[in-house]
Structures are given as structure tokens and as C-alpha cells.
Amino acid sequence: AQTVTQSQPEMSVQEAETVTLSCTYDTSESDYYLFWYKQPPSRQMILVIRQEAYKQQNATENRFSVNFQKAAKSFSLKISDSQLGDAAMYFCAYRSTDDMRFGAGTRLTVKP
Amino acid sequence: ETGVTQTPRHLVMGMTNKKSLKCEQHLGHNAMYWYKQSAKKPLELMFVYSLEERVENNSVPSRFSPECPNSSHLFLHLHTLQPEDSALYLCASSQVLAGYYEQYFGPGTRLTVT
């Protein structure tokens, strides 16, 4: 079974600084999608960024970018210029035709 | 209403009760999902409905029974639950295109089994 591992249960960052959240996954598939979702306290989970495995170029959405290393099966999320509103649980997720898996999450704290 | 809504937001039930969770999506999607979210554990995919047909059941105990009467509504019927079933139950929907499966989540139902 495919697994998604987030090795950092908690992370903290100073406001305006940069933080990187790690994610690794295990798969034998060649075609799949990777996602980072954000779940603020007591609020709905929302998509932050997605990456298609067939694309070599790393996805970017404003202050959020990923470092996708397909051979290493690594998919880290970089948050630049961190803001207080970035404080949340972040989940890495993997999706193939037949499977959908989430990591256990990383709780990000942003210090003012 | 917009997006994905879930009712109730909080539910406390005894082990012998029968209750139902409701999910509604207003996005025109054709797939809906139930997840269980427990503290410090990965989200557990419970059920998937695509085009109103169940396509995945990840060995969920029979005390959880899903129902998808149409593409906009999804229910999770609960009976004789156990305390370890206490968790946040999330509903999600997506448009199943050729390989693209971004999911939109509801706010969840916080279930406590006493």
C-alpha cells in the first residue's frame, strides 16, 4: 500500500521568514498527483498547491512552492514570507487512479 | 450555501444510538468521499462514491453505512458505535476528470461516542 510520511509533527517559523515542510511517499505508480492541504484551527481544509507527477517543473502559488523530487519520492512545501494566517495543520496527500492517501500532518506555528 | 456543507457540526451519541451524518455539495461535482480524522493520525478514507456508485470501501466496519442518493448528497449512517469511533468525520467532493482529483472538503462533524 502506498504511504505518505510527514516526518515533522510540529514546526514553527518567525513571521516573514521561510519554512519548509517535508513529505515523502511510497508508490510504484508513474502517474499520480501530489497535494498540500491546509487545515486552520476549527476551519475547513483547503487546497494549497498541487503537483502533477509528469511535470518536472515545480508548482508555485504565490508564497507557496514545492520541491518535487520524483526519483527520491519527496514533495516538500516551502512557505515564504510567513504570515500569522499560515498557522494551521498541513497535510501532504497522494492521489493515483486507484488510491488516495494523506500524511499525518504537520502543525505549523507562526510566531509574531 | 456554497462549497461543501456538513450537518450536524457536533454530535454526541451513546453506543446504542442510531444517527446519521449529512453532507451536501454545491459545486456540481460527481464524486463524494467520507474521511475519518483522528488526532495525530493520517486521514482515513472510508468511502468513495463516483457517479453515485460506491467504488471504494476501505474495510470500514459495518456499523458505518454510507448512502449516496444523488450526486449532491452523501450520508453516513451510524449505529452501535464504539468509543474509538470518536473523531472528526470529513466529507469531500471532486470532479472526476481524466486523472485530476482535487478535493473540496466540508467543515466536518465532530463525533463523540460515549
Short mmCIF file of C-alpha atoms in Angstrom, two decimals:
data_model
loop_
_atom_site.label_atom_id
_atom_site.label_comp_id
_atom_site.label_asym_id
_atom_site.label_seq_id
_atom_site.Cartn_x
_atom_site.Cartn_y
_atom_site.Cartn_z
CA ALA A 1 0.00 0.00 0.00
CA GLN A 2 1.14 3.48 -0.77
CA THR A 3 2.15 5.52 2.27
CA VAL A 4 2.66 9.21 2.82
CA THR A 5 5.07 10.25 5.55
CA GLN A 6 5.36 13.65 7.15
CA SER A 7 8.32 13.42 9.49
CA GLN A 8 7.73 16.73 11.26
CA PRO A 9 4.73 16.61 13.61
CA GLU A 10 5.28 20.27 14.53
CA MET A 11 7.16 23.19 13.06
CA SER A 12 7.42 26.83 13.94
CA VAL A 13 8.53 29.86 11.97
CA GLN A 14 9.02 33.53 12.68
CA GLU A 15 6.68 35.85 10.86
CA ALA A 16 8.15 36.95 7.50
CA GLU A 17 10.63 34.07 7.49
CA THR A 18 10.66 30.96 5.30
CA VAL A 19 9.79 27.44 6.39
CA THR A 20 9.90 24.09 4.60
CA LEU A 21 7.61 21.19 5.42
CA SER A 22 8.74 17.71 4.41
CA CYS A 23 6.80 14.90 2.80
CA THR A 24 7.86 11.58 1.35
CA TYR A 25 5.71 8.96 -0.25
CA ASP A 26 5.92 5.44 -1.48
CA THR A 27 4.46 4.31 -4.78
CA SER A 28 5.06 2.03 -7.72
CA GLU A 29 2.91 4.16 -9.99
CA SER A 30 4.32 6.53 -12.58
CA ASP A 31 1.23 8.67 -13.00
CA TYR A 32 -0.12 10.37 -9.89
CA TYR A 33 -0.83 13.71 -8.24
CA LEU A 34 0.51 15.25 -5.07
CA PHE A 35 -1.20 17.88 -2.97
CA TRP A 36 -0.65 20.03 0.05
CA TYR A 37 -3.76 20.86 2.05
CA LYS A 38 -4.08 23.38 4.86
CA GLN A 39 -6.45 22.98 7.80
CA PRO A 40 -6.63 26.09 10.01
CA PRO A 41 -7.91 25.62 13.56
CA SER A 42 -11.63 24.86 13.51
CA ARG A 43 -11.84 25.66 9.83
CA GLN A 44 -12.22 23.74 6.61
CA MET A 45 -9.37 22.01 4.88
CA ILE A 46 -8.39 23.79 1.70
CA LEU A 47 -6.02 23.01 -1.12
CA VAL A 48 -2.76 24.95 -1.05
CA ILE A 49 -0.93 23.59 -4.05
CA ARG A 50 -0.85 20.58 -6.37
CA GLN A 51 1.77 18.89 -8.50
CA GLU A 52 1.30 16.51 -11.40
CA ALA A 53 3.93 13.79 -11.33
CA TYR A 54 4.54 14.01 -15.08
CA LYS A 55 5.55 17.67 -14.80
CA GLN A 56 9.18 18.34 -13.99
CA GLN A 57 8.61 21.98 -13.17
CA ASN A 58 7.86 22.63 -9.51
CA ALA A 59 4.45 24.13 -8.80
CA THR A 60 4.20 27.63 -7.34
CA GLU A 61 1.25 29.52 -5.90
CA ASN A 62 2.20 32.98 -4.66
CA ARG A 63 4.20 32.46 -1.43
CA PHE A 64 3.85 28.67 -1.62
CA SER A 65 6.12 26.49 -3.70
CA VAL A 66 7.10 22.84 -3.78
CA ASN A 67 10.30 20.95 -4.30
CA PHE A 68 9.24 17.82 -6.14
CA GLN A 69 11.90 15.14 -6.42
CA LYS A 70 10.25 12.26 -8.25
CA ALA A 71 13.15 9.84 -8.07
CA ALA A 72 13.51 10.42 -4.34
CA LYS A 73 9.72 10.41 -3.88
CA SER A 74 9.92 13.64 -1.99
CA PHE A 75 7.47 16.53 -2.08
CA SER A 76 8.29 19.38 0.28
CA LEU A 77 6.35 22.61 0.73
CA LYS A 78 8.12 25.94 1.10
CA ILE A 79 6.26 28.87 2.59
CA SER A 80 7.97 32.21 2.03
CA ASP A 81 7.31 35.43 3.93
CA SER A 82 5.27 33.53 6.52
CA GLN A 83 2.16 35.23 7.83
CA LEU A 84 0.16 34.69 11.00
CA GLY A 85 -2.67 33.31 8.89
CA ASP A 86 -0.43 30.50 7.71
CA ALA A 87 -0.70 28.85 11.12
CA ALA A 88 -2.50 25.55 10.55
CA MET A 89 -2.16 21.82 10.11
CA TYR A 90 -0.64 20.98 6.75
CA PHE A 91 -1.35 17.66 5.12
CA CYS A 92 0.53 16.12 2.26
CA ALA A 93 -1.61 13.92 0.02
CA TYR A 94 -1.07 11.45 -2.78
CA ARG A 95 -3.60 10.51 -5.42
CA SER A 96 -3.43 7.92 -8.16
CA THR A 97 -6.18 6.34 -10.21
CA ASP A 98 -6.87 3.75 -7.52
CA ASP A 99 -5.67 5.31 -4.31
CA MET A 100 -5.85 8.42 -2.15
CA ARG A 101 -3.54 8.77 0.88
CA PHE A 102 -2.83 11.54 3.35
CA GLY A 103 0.06 12.06 5.71
CA ALA A 104 -0.43 12.53 9.45
CA GLY A 105 0.08 16.26 9.17
CA THR A 106 2.48 18.94 10.36
CA ARG A 107 1.27 21.59 12.77
CA LEU A 108 2.79 24.94 11.80
CA THR A 109 3.02 27.73 14.34
CA VAL A 110 3.86 31.25 13.21
CA LYS A 111 5.48 33.47 15.82
CA PRO A 112 4.89 37.24 15.62
CA GLU B 1 -24.93 27.72 0.54
CA THR B 2 -21.62 27.31 -1.21
CA GLY B 3 -18.98 24.62 -1.33
CA VAL B 4 -19.41 21.55 0.82
CA THR B 5 -21.63 21.64 3.89
CA GLN B 6 -21.99 19.11 6.67
CA THR B 7 -24.59 18.68 9.39
CA PRO B 8 -24.55 18.40 12.28
CA ARG B 9 -21.27 20.07 13.17
CA HIS B 10 -21.15 18.34 16.54
CA LEU B 11 -22.74 15.08 17.63
CA VAL B 12 -22.67 13.19 20.90
CA MET B 13 -24.18 9.74 20.87
CA GLY B 14 -24.35 6.69 23.04
CA MET B 15 -23.11 3.34 21.89
CA THR B 16 -26.64 2.07 21.29
CA ASN B 17 -27.89 5.10 19.35
CA LYS B 18 -28.52 5.41 15.63
CA LYS B 19 -27.66 8.68 13.96
CA SER B 20 -26.82 9.99 10.51
CA LEU B 21 -24.32 12.49 9.20
CA LYS B 22 -25.25 14.55 6.18
CA CYS B 23 -23.09 16.10 3.52
CA GLU B 24 -24.15 18.31 0.62
CA GLN B 25 -22.01 19.73 -2.14
CA HIS B 26 -22.98 22.74 -4.23
CA LEU B 27 -20.10 22.50 -6.71
CA GLY B 28 -21.59 20.28 -9.40
CA HIS B 29 -19.08 17.54 -8.65
CA ASN B 30 -19.63 13.88 -9.47
CA ALA B 31 -17.66 12.19 -6.70
CA MET B 32 -18.02 12.34 -2.93
CA TYR B 33 -15.93 10.95 -0.08
CA TRP B 34 -16.10 10.22 3.64
CA TYR B 35 -12.94 10.51 5.73
CA LYS B 36 -12.21 9.88 9.39
CA GLN B 37 -9.75 12.24 11.04
CA SER B 38 -8.29 11.19 14.37
CA ALA B 39 -5.66 13.12 16.30
CA LYS B 40 -2.09 12.54 15.15
CA LYS B 41 -3.13 10.01 12.53
CA PRO B 42 -3.41 10.31 8.76
CA LEU B 43 -6.81 10.93 7.32
CA GLU B 44 -8.51 7.61 6.72
CA LEU B 45 -10.51 7.30 3.53
CA MET B 46 -13.70 5.43 4.40
CA PHE B 47 -15.92 5.53 1.34
CA VAL B 48 -15.86 6.86 -2.18
CA TYR B 49 -18.84 7.40 -4.43
CA SER B 50 -18.28 8.22 -8.07
CA LEU B 51 -21.30 8.94 -10.24
CA GLU B 52 -23.44 7.84 -7.28
CA GLU B 53 -21.94 4.36 -7.19
CA ARG B 54 -19.72 3.19 -4.37
CA VAL B 55 -16.30 2.47 -5.80
CA GLU B 56 -14.23 2.02 -2.70
CA ASN B 57 -14.81 0.72 0.82
CA ASN B 58 -11.62 0.55 2.80
CA SER B 59 -12.62 -2.26 5.12
CA VAL B 60 -14.74 0.02 7.25
CA PRO B 61 -16.76 -1.73 9.99
CA SER B 62 -20.38 -2.38 9.11
CA ARG B 63 -21.55 -0.09 11.89
CA PHE B 64 -20.82 2.68 9.36
CA SER B 65 -23.21 2.63 6.43
CA PRO B 66 -22.96 5.17 3.59
CA GLU B 67 -25.73 6.31 1.31
CA CYS B 68 -25.49 8.47 -1.79
CA PRO B 69 -28.98 9.18 -3.16
CA ASN B 70 -27.72 11.63 -5.80
CA SER B 71 -24.53 13.39 -6.83
CA SER B 72 -25.08 16.27 -4.41
CA HIS B 73 -25.86 14.40 -1.21
CA LEU B 74 -23.98 11.89 0.90
CA PHE B 75 -24.99 10.34 4.20
CA LEU B 76 -23.15 8.29 6.78
CA HIS B 77 -25.48 6.21 8.92
CA LEU B 78 -24.12 5.26 12.32
CA HIS B 79 -25.25 2.51 14.69
CA THR B 80 -23.81 0.72 17.71
CA LEU B 81 -20.62 2.73 17.56
CA GLN B 82 -17.62 2.29 19.84
CA PRO B 83 -15.75 4.96 21.81
CA GLU B 84 -12.79 4.62 19.41
CA ASP B 85 -15.06 5.85 16.64
CA SER B 86 -14.96 9.31 18.20
CA ALA B 87 -13.29 11.55 15.62
CA LEU B 88 -13.83 14.32 13.11
CA TYR B 89 -15.68 13.00 10.06
CA LEU B 90 -14.94 14.90 6.91
CA CYS B 91 -16.87 14.89 3.69
CA ALA B 92 -15.25 15.91 0.41
CA SER B 93 -16.24 16.16 -3.21
CA SER B 94 -14.39 16.34 -6.51
CA GLN B 95 -14.92 16.43 -10.23
CA VAL B 96 -13.54 13.22 -11.60
CA LEU B 97 -11.77 14.27 -14.76
CA ALA B 98 -9.08 12.38 -16.59
CA GLY B 99 -6.62 12.00 -13.74
CA TYR B 100 -7.32 15.17 -11.82
CA TYR B 101 -8.77 14.69 -8.36
CA GLU B 102 -8.59 17.90 -6.35
CA GLN B 103 -10.97 17.54 -3.44
CA TYR B 104 -13.03 20.16 -1.68
CA PHE B 105 -13.72 19.49 1.97
CA GLY B 106 -16.58 20.27 4.28
CA PRO B 107 -16.07 21.60 7.81
CA GLY B 108 -16.56 18.18 9.36
CA THR B 109 -18.75 16.66 12.04
CA ARG B 110 -17.11 16.25 15.44
CA LEU B 111 -18.45 12.94 16.73
CA THR B 112 -18.16 11.84 20.34
CA VAL B 113 -19.29 8.35 21.30
CA THR B 114 -19.99 7.90 24.99
#
